[in-house]
Amino acid sequence: MTPDQREFREAMAHLPAAVNILTTNGPSGRCGITLSAVCSVTDNPPTLLVCVNRASAMHDVFQANGRVCVNVLGGDQQELALHFAGATKVPMAERFTWDVWDSGHDVPVLRDALVNAVGTVKHTVPMGSHSVLFVDIEHIRTRSGGQSLVYFNRAFHRLDATPLVPEGAPS
């Protein structure tokens, strides 16, 4: 790894990011991965970009199925994040037998996620070690309340919804 890569990785460790589980189901199989590289692109049409490492065994499954759900995790869902990051070695098929998924969708939708955004991969751009998937969102559900799960400084953290009040502002 060149010094530039190390410096970049260190800098990105200090960029707080929401923790998500990207899921899919279809002819190429059912799978999910934990990732933090998700970003809104536009609201017309509603579009997200999702970055998936091309070395991931699941990369081609997401590409081939073309349907995904971005499940934005709440502060109490760190264990699921670890499972889908592969840290716990729980087999993929077993992860989808747990009573945490909503039925009635063509892709796995995590019941208690802060946000579920279901859509179709409309465009893919290779960029270095990753593919950037542009996902047109067709169904979205949000849950109010609770905390958000974020990744910062190489660790999970819970983020409260309480806004900071600027110094001197009325409280």
GROMACS .gro file of N, CA and C in nm:
model
  513
    1MET      N    1   0.085  -0.117   0.000
    1MET     CA    2   0.000   0.000   0.000
    1MET      C    3   0.090   0.124   0.000
    2THR      N    4   0.062   0.214  -0.087
    2THR     CA    5   0.141   0.336  -0.094
    2THR      C    6   0.102   0.430   0.021
    3PRO      N    7   0.191   0.522   0.057
    3PRO     CA    8   0.156   0.617   0.163
    3PRO      C    9   0.026   0.693   0.132
    4ASP      N   10   0.003   0.724   0.006
    4ASP     CA   11  -0.120   0.794  -0.029
    4ASP      C   12  -0.243   0.713   0.007
    5GLN      N   13  -0.240   0.582  -0.018
    5GLN     CA   14  -0.353   0.496   0.018
    5GLN      C   15  -0.372   0.492   0.169
    6ARG      N   16  -0.264   0.481   0.243
    6ARG     CA   17  -0.275   0.479   0.390
    6ARG      C   18  -0.335   0.610   0.440
    7GLU      N   19  -0.285   0.720   0.387
    7GLU     CA   20  -0.337   0.850   0.429
    7GLU      C   21  -0.485   0.864   0.395
    8PHE      N   22  -0.522   0.817   0.277
    8PHE     CA   23  -0.662   0.825   0.236
    8PHE      C   24  -0.749   0.739   0.327
    9ARG      N   25  -0.706   0.617   0.355
    9ARG     CA   26  -0.784   0.529   0.443
    9ARG      C   27  -0.797   0.588   0.583
   10GLU      N   28  -0.689   0.646   0.633
   10GLU     CA   29  -0.694   0.709   0.765
   10GLU      C   30  -0.793   0.826   0.764
   11ALA      N   31  -0.788   0.906   0.660
   11ALA     CA   32  -0.881   1.019   0.649
   11ALA      C   33  -1.025   0.969   0.642
   12MET      N   34  -1.051   0.864   0.565
   12MET     CA   35  -1.187   0.812   0.551
   12MET      C   36  -1.236   0.748   0.681
   13ALA      N   37  -1.145   0.701   0.766
   13ALA     CA   38  -1.185   0.647   0.896
   13ALA      C   39  -1.244   0.757   0.983
   14HIS      N   40  -1.213   0.882   0.951
   14HIS     CA   41  -1.264   0.994   1.027
   14HIS      C   42  -1.385   1.060   0.961
   15LEU      N   43  -1.440   0.993   0.861
   15LEU     CA   44  -1.561   1.040   0.795
   15LEU      C   45  -1.678   0.956   0.846
   16PRO      N   46  -1.758   1.006   0.940
   16PRO     CA   47  -1.869   0.927   0.991
   16PRO      C   48  -1.964   0.888   0.877
   17ALA      N   49  -2.014   0.766   0.883
   17ALA     CA   50  -2.104   0.719   0.777
   17ALA      C   51  -2.212   0.630   0.836
   18ALA      N   52  -2.332   0.641   0.781
   18ALA     CA   53  -2.440   0.553   0.821
   18ALA      C   54  -2.404   0.409   0.785
   19VAL      N   55  -2.451   0.316   0.867
   19VAL     CA   56  -2.426   0.174   0.842
   19VAL      C   57  -2.552   0.117   0.777
   20ASN      N   58  -2.533   0.044   0.669
   20ASN     CA   59  -2.643  -0.011   0.590
   20ASN      C   60  -2.619  -0.159   0.563
   21ILE      N   61  -2.729  -0.230   0.540
   21ILE     CA   62  -2.719  -0.365   0.485
   21ILE      C   63  -2.787  -0.361   0.349
   22LEU      N   64  -2.710  -0.390   0.245
   22LEU     CA   65  -2.762  -0.398   0.109
   22LEU      C   66  -2.802  -0.542   0.084
   23THR      N   67  -2.927  -0.562   0.042
   23THR     CA   68  -2.977  -0.698   0.019
   23THR      C   69  -3.030  -0.712  -0.123
   24THR      N   70  -3.033  -0.837  -0.169
   24THR     CA   71  -3.089  -0.868  -0.300
   24THR      C   72  -3.145  -1.009  -0.298
   25ASN      N   73  -3.228  -1.038  -0.395
   25ASN     CA   74  -3.281  -1.173  -0.416
   25ASN      C   75  -3.320  -1.182  -0.563
   26GLY      N   76  -3.299  -1.299  -0.622
   26GLY     CA   77  -3.335  -1.316  -0.762
   26GLY      C   78  -3.271  -1.440  -0.818
   27PRO      N   79  -3.265  -1.451  -0.950
   27PRO     CA   80  -3.212  -1.570  -1.016
   27PRO      C   81  -3.069  -1.606  -0.974
   28SER      N   82  -2.990  -1.507  -0.936
   28SER     CA   83  -2.851  -1.533  -0.898
   28SER      C   84  -2.834  -1.560  -0.749
   29GLY      N   85  -2.945  -1.555  -0.674
   29GLY     CA   86  -2.938  -1.588  -0.532
   29GLY      C   87  -2.979  -1.473  -0.443
   30ARG      N   88  -2.979  -1.505  -0.313
   30ARG     CA   89  -3.015  -1.406  -0.210
   30ARG      C   90  -2.891  -1.381  -0.125
   31CYS      N   91  -2.861  -1.254  -0.101
   31CYS     CA   92  -2.746  -1.221  -0.018
   31CYS      C   93  -2.759  -1.080   0.035
   32GLY      N   94  -2.667  -1.047   0.124
   32GLY     CA   95  -2.662  -0.913   0.180
   32GLY      C   96  -2.522  -0.883   0.230
   33ILE      N   97  -2.487  -0.755   0.231
   33ILE     CA   98  -2.358  -0.712   0.284
   33ILE      C   99  -2.375  -0.583   0.362
   34THR      N  100  -2.289  -0.567   0.461
   34THR     CA  101  -2.284  -0.442   0.535
   34THR      C  102  -2.195  -0.345   0.459
   35LEU      N  103  -2.242  -0.222   0.445
   35LEU     CA  104  -2.161  -0.120   0.380
   35LEU      C  105  -2.197   0.018   0.430
   36SER      N  106  -2.102   0.109   0.412
   36SER     CA  107  -2.126   0.247   0.454
   36SER      C  108  -2.122   0.343   0.336
   37ALA      N  109  -2.085   0.296   0.219
   37ALA     CA  110  -2.073   0.382   0.102
   37ALA      C  111  -2.207   0.390   0.029
   38VAL      N  112  -2.299   0.469   0.086
   38VAL     CA  113  -2.431   0.493   0.028
   38VAL      C  114  -2.454   0.643   0.032
   39CYS      N  115  -2.510   0.696  -0.075
   39CYS     CA  116  -2.529   0.841  -0.082
   39CYS      C  117  -2.650   0.872  -0.170
   40SER      N  118  -2.725   0.975  -0.134
   40SER     CA  119  -2.832   1.019  -0.223
   40SER      C  120  -2.770   1.090  -0.342
   41VAL      N  121  -2.834   1.074  -0.457
   41VAL     CA  122  -2.787   1.139  -0.580
   41VAL      C  123  -2.884   1.250  -0.619
   42THR      N  124  -3.011   1.216  -0.628
   42THR     CA  125  -3.114   1.313  -0.667
   42THR      C  126  -3.248   1.265  -0.615
   43ASP      N  127  -3.342   1.360  -0.601
   43ASP     CA  128  -3.477   1.321  -0.559
   43ASP      C  129  -3.573   1.315  -0.677
   44ASN      N  130  -3.523   1.345  -0.798
   44ASN     CA  131  -3.609   1.339  -0.915
   44ASN      C  132  -3.533   1.284  -1.034
   45PRO      N  133  -3.537   1.153  -1.061
   45PRO     CA  134  -3.608   1.053  -0.981
   45PRO      C  135  -3.527   1.016  -0.856
   46PRO      N  136  -3.595   0.967  -0.752
   46PRO     CA  137  -3.523   0.928  -0.630
   46PRO      C  138  -3.415   0.824  -0.664
   47THR      N  139  -3.289   0.859  -0.637
   47THR     CA  140  -3.177   0.773  -0.675
   47THR      C  141  -3.071   0.774  -0.565
   48LEU      N  142  -3.020   0.656  -0.535
   48LEU     CA  143  -2.907   0.640  -0.444
   48LEU      C  144  -2.789   0.586  -0.521
   49LEU      N  145  -2.670   0.615  -0.472
   49LEU     CA  146  -2.553   0.544  -0.524
   49LEU      C  147  -2.500   0.456  -0.411
   50VAL      N  148  -2.456   0.339  -0.448
   50VAL     CA  149  -2.406   0.238  -0.354
   50VAL      C  150  -2.276   0.185  -0.411
   51CYS      N  151  -2.172   0.183  -0.329
   51CYS     CA  152  -2.042   0.132  -0.375
   51CYS      C  153  -2.019  -0.007  -0.319
   52VAL      N  154  -1.988  -0.102  -0.409
   52VAL     CA  155  -1.966  -0.242  -0.371
   52VAL      C  156  -1.829  -0.284  -0.424
   53ASN      N  157  -1.750  -0.343  -0.337
   53ASN     CA  158  -1.617  -0.390  -0.375
   53ASN      C  159  -1.630  -0.501  -0.479
   54ARG      N  160  -1.558  -0.487  -0.590
   54ARG     CA  161  -1.566  -0.586  -0.697
   54ARG      C  162  -1.504  -0.719  -0.658
   55ALA      N  163  -1.420  -0.721  -0.552
   55ALA     CA  164  -1.360  -0.846  -0.504
   55ALA      C  165  -1.457  -0.924  -0.416
   56SER      N  166  -1.567  -0.862  -0.376
   56SER     CA  167  -1.666  -0.930  -0.292
   56SER      C  168  -1.732  -1.043  -0.370
   57ALA      N  169  -1.749  -1.156  -0.305
   57ALA     CA  170  -1.817  -1.270  -0.368
   57ALA      C  171  -1.960  -1.235  -0.406
   58MET      N  172  -2.018  -1.135  -0.342
   58MET     CA  173  -2.157  -1.099  -0.368
   58MET      C  174  -2.174  -0.991  -0.474
   59HIS      N  175  -2.066  -0.929  -0.514
   59HIS     CA  176  -2.071  -0.821  -0.613
   59HIS      C  177  -2.152  -0.862  -0.736
   60ASP      N  178  -2.118  -0.977  -0.793
   60ASP     CA  179  -2.184  -1.021  -0.917
   60ASP      C  180  -2.330  -1.058  -0.895
   61VAL      N  181  -2.364  -1.100  -0.774
   61VAL     CA  182  -2.505  -1.134  -0.742
   61VAL      C  183  -2.589  -1.007  -0.746
   62PHE      N  184  -2.541  -0.899  -0.685
   62PHE     CA  185  -2.614  -0.772  -0.690
   62PHE      C  186  -2.629  -0.724  -0.834
   63GLN      N  187  -2.522  -0.735  -0.911
   63GLN     CA  188  -2.525  -0.693  -1.052
   63GLN      C  189  -2.627  -0.775  -1.131
   64ALA      N  190  -2.621  -0.907  -1.117
   64ALA     CA  191  -2.706  -0.994  -1.197
   64ALA      C  192  -2.854  -0.982  -1.158
   65ASN      N  193  -2.883  -0.975  -1.030
   65ASN     CA  194  -3.023  -0.965  -0.987
   65ASN      C  195  -3.082  -0.830  -1.022
   66GLY      N  196  -3.006  -0.723  -1.008
   66GLY     CA  197  -3.052  -0.591  -1.047
   66GLY      C  198  -3.154  -0.528  -0.955
   67ARG      N  199  -3.199  -0.597  -0.852
   67ARG     CA  200  -3.296  -0.544  -0.754
   67ARG      C  201  -3.229  -0.547  -0.618
   68VAL      N  202  -3.243  -0.438  -0.543
   68VAL     CA  203  -3.177  -0.429  -0.413
   68VAL      C  204  -3.265  -0.355  -0.313
   69CYS      N  205  -3.229  -0.372  -0.186
   69CYS     CA  206  -3.286  -0.290  -0.080
   69CYS      C  207  -3.171  -0.236   0.004
   70VAL      N  208  -3.170  -0.105   0.022
   70VAL     CA  209  -3.076  -0.042   0.113
   70VAL      C  210  -3.149  -0.030   0.247
   71ASN      N  211  -3.101  -0.104   0.347
   71ASN     CA  212  -3.158  -0.103   0.481
   71ASN      C  213  -3.066  -0.021   0.570
   72VAL      N  214  -3.111   0.097   0.611
   72VAL     CA  215  -3.031   0.186   0.696
   72VAL      C  216  -3.052   0.142   0.841
   73LEU      N  217  -2.942   0.107   0.908
   73LEU     CA  218  -2.953   0.046   1.040
   73LEU      C  219  -2.971   0.146   1.153
   74GLY      N  220  -3.047   0.101   1.253
   74GLY     CA  221  -3.066   0.177   1.376
   74GLY      C  222  -2.955   0.144   1.474
   75GLY      N  223  -2.945   0.223   1.579
   75GLY     CA  224  -2.840   0.209   1.678
   75GLY      C  225  -2.837   0.075   1.749
   76ASP      N  226  -2.948   0.005   1.751
   76ASP     CA  227  -2.955  -0.125   1.818
   76ASP      C  228  -2.928  -0.243   1.723
   77GLN      N  229  -2.880  -0.218   1.604
   77GLN     CA  230  -2.863  -0.324   1.504
   77GLN      C  231  -2.717  -0.353   1.470
   78GLN      N  232  -2.627  -0.327   1.563
   78GLN     CA  233  -2.485  -0.352   1.541
   78GLN      C  234  -2.458  -0.501   1.516
   79GLU      N  235  -2.528  -0.590   1.587
   79GLU     CA  236  -2.506  -0.733   1.568
   79GLU      C  237  -2.537  -0.775   1.424
   80LEU      N  238  -2.645  -0.723   1.367
   80LEU     CA  239  -2.677  -0.753   1.227
   80LEU      C  240  -2.568  -0.700   1.135
   81ALA      N  241  -2.517  -0.581   1.164
   81ALA     CA  242  -2.409  -0.525   1.083
   81ALA      C  243  -2.289  -0.618   1.084
   82LEU      N  244  -2.255  -0.672   1.200
   82LEU     CA  245  -2.142  -0.764   1.210
   82LEU      C  246  -2.167  -0.893   1.133
   83HIS      N  247  -2.289  -0.946   1.143
   83HIS     CA  248  -2.322  -1.069   1.068
   83HIS      C  249  -2.304  -1.048   0.918
   84PHE      N  250  -2.359  -0.936   0.867
   84PHE     CA  251  -2.355  -0.913   0.723
   84PHE      C  252  -2.220  -0.859   0.675
   85ALA      N  253  -2.135  -0.823   0.769
   85ALA     CA  254  -1.996  -0.790   0.735
   85ALA      C  255  -1.910  -0.915   0.729
   86GLY      N  256  -1.967  -1.029   0.770
   86GLY     CA  257  -1.894  -1.155   0.769
   86GLY      C  258  -1.810  -1.177   0.893
   87ALA      N  259  -1.821  -1.091   0.992
   87ALA     CA  260  -1.737  -1.100   1.112
   87ALA      C  261  -1.773  -1.216   1.202
   88THR      N  262  -1.896  -1.266   1.191
   88THR     CA  263  -1.942  -1.371   1.282
   88THR      C  264  -1.944  -1.510   1.219
   89LYS      N  265  -1.917  -1.518   1.092
   89LYS     CA  266  -1.911  -1.645   1.018
   89LYS      C  267  -2.045  -1.719   1.012
   90VAL      N  268  -2.157  -1.650   1.041
   90VAL     CA  269  -2.289  -1.710   1.026
   90VAL      C  270  -2.316  -1.725   0.877
   91PRO      N  271  -2.353  -1.846   0.831
   91PRO     CA  272  -2.377  -1.866   0.687
   91PRO      C  273  -2.487  -1.772   0.634
   92MET      N  274  -2.469  -1.729   0.510
   92MET     CA  275  -2.562  -1.634   0.447
   92MET      C  276  -2.706  -1.684   0.455
   93ALA      N  277  -2.729  -1.809   0.420
   93ALA     CA  278  -2.866  -1.861   0.418
   93ALA      C  279  -2.931  -1.852   0.555
   94GLU      N  280  -2.854  -1.876   0.661
   94GLU     CA  281  -2.909  -1.871   0.797
   94GLU      C  282  -2.952  -1.729   0.835
   95ARG      N  283  -2.880  -1.629   0.788
   95ARG     CA  284  -2.912  -1.490   0.820
   95ARG      C  285  -3.053  -1.451   0.775
   96PHE      N  286  -3.099  -1.515   0.668
   96PHE     CA  287  -3.230  -1.482   0.615
   96PHE      C  288  -3.342  -1.567   0.675
   97THR      N  289  -3.309  -1.655   0.770
   97THR     CA  290  -3.412  -1.733   0.839
   97THR      C  291  -3.457  -1.663   0.968
   98TRP      N  292  -3.385  -1.562   1.012
   98TRP     CA  293  -3.419  -1.492   1.135
   98TRP      C  294  -3.547  -1.411   1.117
   99ASP      N  295  -3.619  -1.394   1.227
   99ASP     CA  296  -3.746  -1.322   1.223
   99ASP      C  297  -3.724  -1.171   1.232
  100VAL      N  298  -3.650  -1.118   1.136
  100VAL     CA  299  -3.622  -0.974   1.131
  100VAL      C  300  -3.661  -0.916   0.994
  101TRP      N  301  -3.712  -1.002   0.906
  101TRP     CA  302  -3.740  -0.962   0.768
  101TRP      C  303  -3.890  -0.949   0.744
  102ASP      N  304  -3.930  -0.849   0.668
  102ASP     CA  305  -4.069  -0.834   0.626
  102ASP      C  306  -4.094  -0.922   0.505
  103SER      N  307  -4.211  -0.979   0.499
  103SER     CA  308  -4.248  -1.058   0.381
  103SER      C  309  -4.321  -0.967   0.281
  104GLY      N  310  -4.344  -1.020   0.164
  104GLY     CA  311  -4.420  -0.946   0.064
  104GLY      C  312  -4.337  -0.857  -0.026
  105HIS      N  313  -4.206  -0.870  -0.020
  105HIS     CA  314  -4.119  -0.792  -0.108
  105HIS      C  315  -4.036  -0.889  -0.192
  106ASP      N  316  -3.989  -0.842  -0.307
  106ASP     CA  317  -3.908  -0.930  -0.392
  106ASP      C  318  -3.762  -0.934  -0.349
  107VAL      N  319  -3.724  -0.846  -0.257
  107VAL     CA  320  -3.589  -0.845  -0.199
  107VAL      C  321  -3.604  -0.843  -0.047
  108PRO      N  322  -3.504  -0.890   0.027
  108PRO     CA  323  -3.514  -0.887   0.173
  108PRO      C  324  -3.520  -0.743   0.226
  109VAL      N  325  -3.621  -0.716   0.308
  109VAL     CA  326  -3.644  -0.586   0.368
  109VAL      C  327  -3.639  -0.603   0.520
  110LEU      N  328  -3.545  -0.537   0.583
  110LEU     CA  329  -3.524  -0.548   0.727
  110LEU      C  330  -3.634  -0.471   0.800
  111ARG      N  331  -3.711  -0.543   0.880
  111ARG     CA  332  -3.831  -0.489   0.944
  111ARG      C  333  -3.804  -0.363   1.027
  112ASP      N  334  -3.705  -0.362   1.113
  112ASP     CA  335  -3.684  -0.251   1.206
  112ASP      C  336  -3.575  -0.153   1.163
  113ALA      N  337  -3.540  -0.153   1.036
  113ALA     CA  338  -3.441  -0.057   0.987
  113ALA      C  339  -3.498   0.085   0.997
  114LEU      N  340  -3.409   0.183   1.007
  114LEU     CA  341  -3.455   0.323   1.006
  114LEU      C  342  -3.515   0.360   0.872
  115VAL      N  343  -3.456   0.307   0.765
  115VAL     CA  344  -3.504   0.330   0.629
  115VAL      C  345  -3.488   0.202   0.549
  116ASN      N  346  -3.588   0.172   0.468
  116ASN     CA  347  -3.578   0.068   0.366
  116ASN      C  348  -3.601   0.138   0.233
  117ALA      N  349  -3.506   0.126   0.143
  117ALA     CA  350  -3.519   0.186   0.010
  117ALA      C  351  -3.500   0.075  -0.093
  118VAL      N  352  -3.610   0.036  -0.158
  118VAL     CA  353  -3.610  -0.073  -0.255
  118VAL      C  354  -3.605  -0.015  -0.395
  119GLY      N  355  -3.517  -0.072  -0.478
  119GLY     CA  356  -3.509  -0.019  -0.613
  119GLY      C  357  -3.436  -0.108  -0.710
  120THR      N  358  -3.416  -0.054  -0.828
  120THR     CA  359  -3.354  -0.125  -0.939
  120THR      C  360  -3.222  -0.057  -0.975
  121VAL      N  361  -3.120  -0.139  -0.994
  121VAL     CA  362  -2.990  -0.088  -1.037
  121VAL      C  363  -3.005  -0.047  -1.183
  122LYS      N  364  -2.993   0.084  -1.209
  122LYS     CA  365  -3.012   0.137  -1.344
  122LYS      C  366  -2.881   0.156  -1.418
  123HIS      N  367  -2.773   0.175  -1.344
  123HIS     CA  368  -2.645   0.203  -1.409
  123HIS      C  369  -2.533   0.162  -1.314
  124THR      N  370  -2.426   0.109  -1.369
  124THR     CA  371  -2.310   0.070  -1.290
  124THR      C  372  -2.185   0.130  -1.353
  125VAL      N  373  -2.101   0.188  -1.268
  125VAL     CA  374  -1.976   0.248  -1.314
  125VAL      C  375  -1.861   0.186  -1.236
  126PRO      N  376  -1.765   0.119  -1.304
  126PRO     CA  377  -1.648   0.069  -1.232
  126PRO      C  378  -1.559   0.186  -1.192
  127MET      N  379  -1.509   0.182  -1.069
  127MET     CA  380  -1.420   0.288  -1.020
  127MET      C  381  -1.319   0.223  -0.927
  128GLY      N  382  -1.198   0.205  -0.976
  128GLY     CA  383  -1.093   0.143  -0.895
  128GLY      C  384  -1.135   0.004  -0.852
  129SER      N  385  -1.130  -0.021  -0.723
  129SER     CA  386  -1.161  -0.154  -0.669
  129SER      C  387  -1.311  -0.178  -0.653
  130HIS      N  388  -1.394  -0.078  -0.680
  130HIS     CA  389  -1.537  -0.088  -0.653
  130HIS      C  390  -1.620  -0.064  -0.779
  131SER      N  391  -1.747  -0.100  -0.767
  131SER     CA  392  -1.848  -0.060  -0.865
  131SER      C  393  -1.942   0.036  -0.795
  132VAL      N  394  -1.978   0.142  -0.866
  132VAL     CA  395  -2.076   0.237  -0.815
  132VAL      C  396  -2.209   0.200  -0.881
  133LEU      N  397  -2.305   0.160  -0.799
  133LEU     CA  398  -2.437   0.122  -0.848
  133LEU      C  399  -2.531   0.240  -0.829
  134PHE      N  400  -2.596   0.281  -0.935
  134PHE     CA  401  -2.697   0.386  -0.926
  134PHE      C  402  -2.832   0.315  -0.919
  135VAL      N  403  -2.903   0.336  -0.810
  135VAL     CA  404  -3.027   0.263  -0.781
  135VAL      C  405  -3.146   0.359  -0.786
  136ASP      N  406  -3.238   0.334  -0.879
  136ASP     CA  407  -3.364   0.408  -0.884
  136ASP      C  408  -3.456   0.352  -0.777
  137ILE      N  409  -3.496   0.436  -0.683
  137ILE     CA  410  -3.577   0.392  -0.570
  137ILE      C  411  -3.725   0.394  -0.608
  138GLU      N  412  -3.791   0.279  -0.584
  138GLU     CA  413  -3.932   0.264  -0.620
  138GLU      C  414  -4.022   0.255  -0.497
  139HIS      N  415  -3.965   0.217  -0.384
  139HIS     CA  416  -4.042   0.205  -0.260
  139HIS      C  417  -3.951   0.247  -0.146
  140ILE      N  418  -4.006   0.331  -0.057
  140ILE     CA  419  -3.927   0.375   0.058
  140ILE      C  420  -4.015   0.377   0.181
  141ARG      N  421  -3.954   0.336   0.292
  141ARG     CA  422  -4.025   0.337   0.420
  141ARG      C  423  -3.927   0.388   0.526
  142THR      N  424  -3.973   0.478   0.611
  142THR     CA  425  -3.889   0.529   0.718
  142THR      C  426  -3.954   0.499   0.853
  143ARG      N  427  -3.869   0.486   0.953
  143ARG     CA  428  -3.915   0.464   1.091
  143ARG      C  429  -3.863   0.581   1.172
  144SER      N  430  -3.951   0.647   1.244
  144SER     CA  431  -3.907   0.759   1.325
  144SER      C  432  -3.868   0.710   1.464
  145GLY      N  433  -3.789   0.790   1.529
  145GLY     CA  434  -3.745   0.755   1.664
  145GLY      C  435  -3.623   0.664   1.660
  146GLY      N  436  -3.563   0.648   1.774
  146GLY     CA  437  -3.445   0.562   1.783
  146GLY      C  438  -3.318   0.633   1.744
  147GLN      N  439  -3.213   0.559   1.747
  147GLN     CA  440  -3.081   0.611   1.714
  147GLN      C  441  -3.038   0.557   1.578
  148SER      N  442  -2.936   0.619   1.523
  148SER     CA  443  -2.876   0.573   1.399
  148SER      C  444  -2.746   0.501   1.433
  149LEU      N  445  -2.712   0.400   1.354
  149LEU     CA  446  -2.584   0.332   1.369
  149LEU      C  447  -2.489   0.393   1.268
  150VAL      N  448  -2.377   0.446   1.317
  150VAL     CA  449  -2.277   0.505   1.230
  150VAL      C  450  -2.143   0.436   1.252
  151TYR      N  451  -2.058   0.445   1.151
  151TYR     CA  452  -1.922   0.392   1.159
  151TYR      C  453  -1.827   0.510   1.156
  152PHE      N  454  -1.743   0.520   1.259
  152PHE     CA  455  -1.651   0.631   1.271
  152PHE      C  456  -1.526   0.585   1.346
  153ASN      N  457  -1.409   0.620   1.294
  153ASN     CA  458  -1.282   0.585   1.356
  153ASN      C  459  -1.271   0.433   1.379
  154ARG      N  460  -1.315   0.359   1.276
  154ARG     CA  461  -1.306   0.213   1.271
  154ARG      C  462  -1.386   0.142   1.380
  155ALA      N  463  -1.498   0.204   1.422
  155ALA     CA  464  -1.585   0.143   1.523
  155ALA      C  465  -1.729   0.189   1.500
  156PHE      N  466  -1.823   0.108   1.550
  156PHE     CA  467  -1.965   0.145   1.546
  156PHE      C  468  -1.995   0.241   1.660
  157HIS      N  469  -2.086   0.334   1.632
  157HIS     CA  470  -2.132   0.429   1.734
  157HIS      C  471  -2.282   0.450   1.714
  158ARG      N  472  -2.350   0.482   1.823
  158ARG     CA  473  -2.491   0.519   1.816
  158ARG      C  474  -2.502   0.671   1.813
  159LEU      N  475  -2.586   0.718   1.724
  159LEU     CA  476  -2.604   0.861   1.709
  159LEU      C  477  -2.747   0.896   1.746
  160ASP      N  478  -2.762   0.982   1.846
  160ASP     CA  479  -2.896   1.026   1.887
  160ASP      C  480  -2.952   1.125   1.787
  161ALA      N  481  -3.084   1.135   1.787
  161ALA     CA  482  -3.151   1.229   1.696
  161ALA      C  483  -3.158   1.369   1.755
  162THR      N  484  -3.104   1.388   1.874
  162THR     CA  485  -3.109   1.519   1.939
  162THR      C  486  -3.013   1.615   1.868
  163PRO      N  487  -3.064   1.723   1.813
  163PRO     CA  488  -2.976   1.817   1.743
  163PRO      C  489  -2.893   1.898   1.843
  164LEU      N  490  -2.778   1.939   1.798
  164LEU     CA  491  -2.696   2.029   1.880
  164LEU      C  492  -2.758   2.167   1.874
  165VAL      N  493  -2.755   2.235   1.985
  165VAL     CA  494  -2.807   2.372   1.990
  165VAL      C  495  -2.685   2.464   1.989
  166PRO      N  496  -2.678   2.554   1.891
  166PRO     CA  497  -2.563   2.646   1.885
  166PRO      C  498  -2.550   2.726   2.015
  167GLU      N  499  -2.427   2.753   2.053
  167GLU     CA  500  -2.402   2.831   2.174
  167GLU      C  501  -2.471   2.966   2.164
  168GLY      N  502  -2.540   3.002   2.270
  168GLY     CA  503  -2.611   3.130   2.273
  168GLY      C  504  -2.751   3.124   2.216
  169ALA      N  505  -2.788   3.012   2.156
  169ALA     CA  506  -2.923   3.000   2.099
  169ALA      C  507  -3.021   2.968   2.212
  170PRO      N  508  -3.144   3.014   2.200
  170PRO     CA  509  -3.243   2.980   2.303
  170PRO      C  510  -3.269   2.830   2.302
  171SER      N  511  -3.282   2.773   2.421
  171SER     CA  512  -3.306   2.628   2.428
  171SER      C  513  -3.448   2.594   2.461
   0.00000   0.00000   0.00000
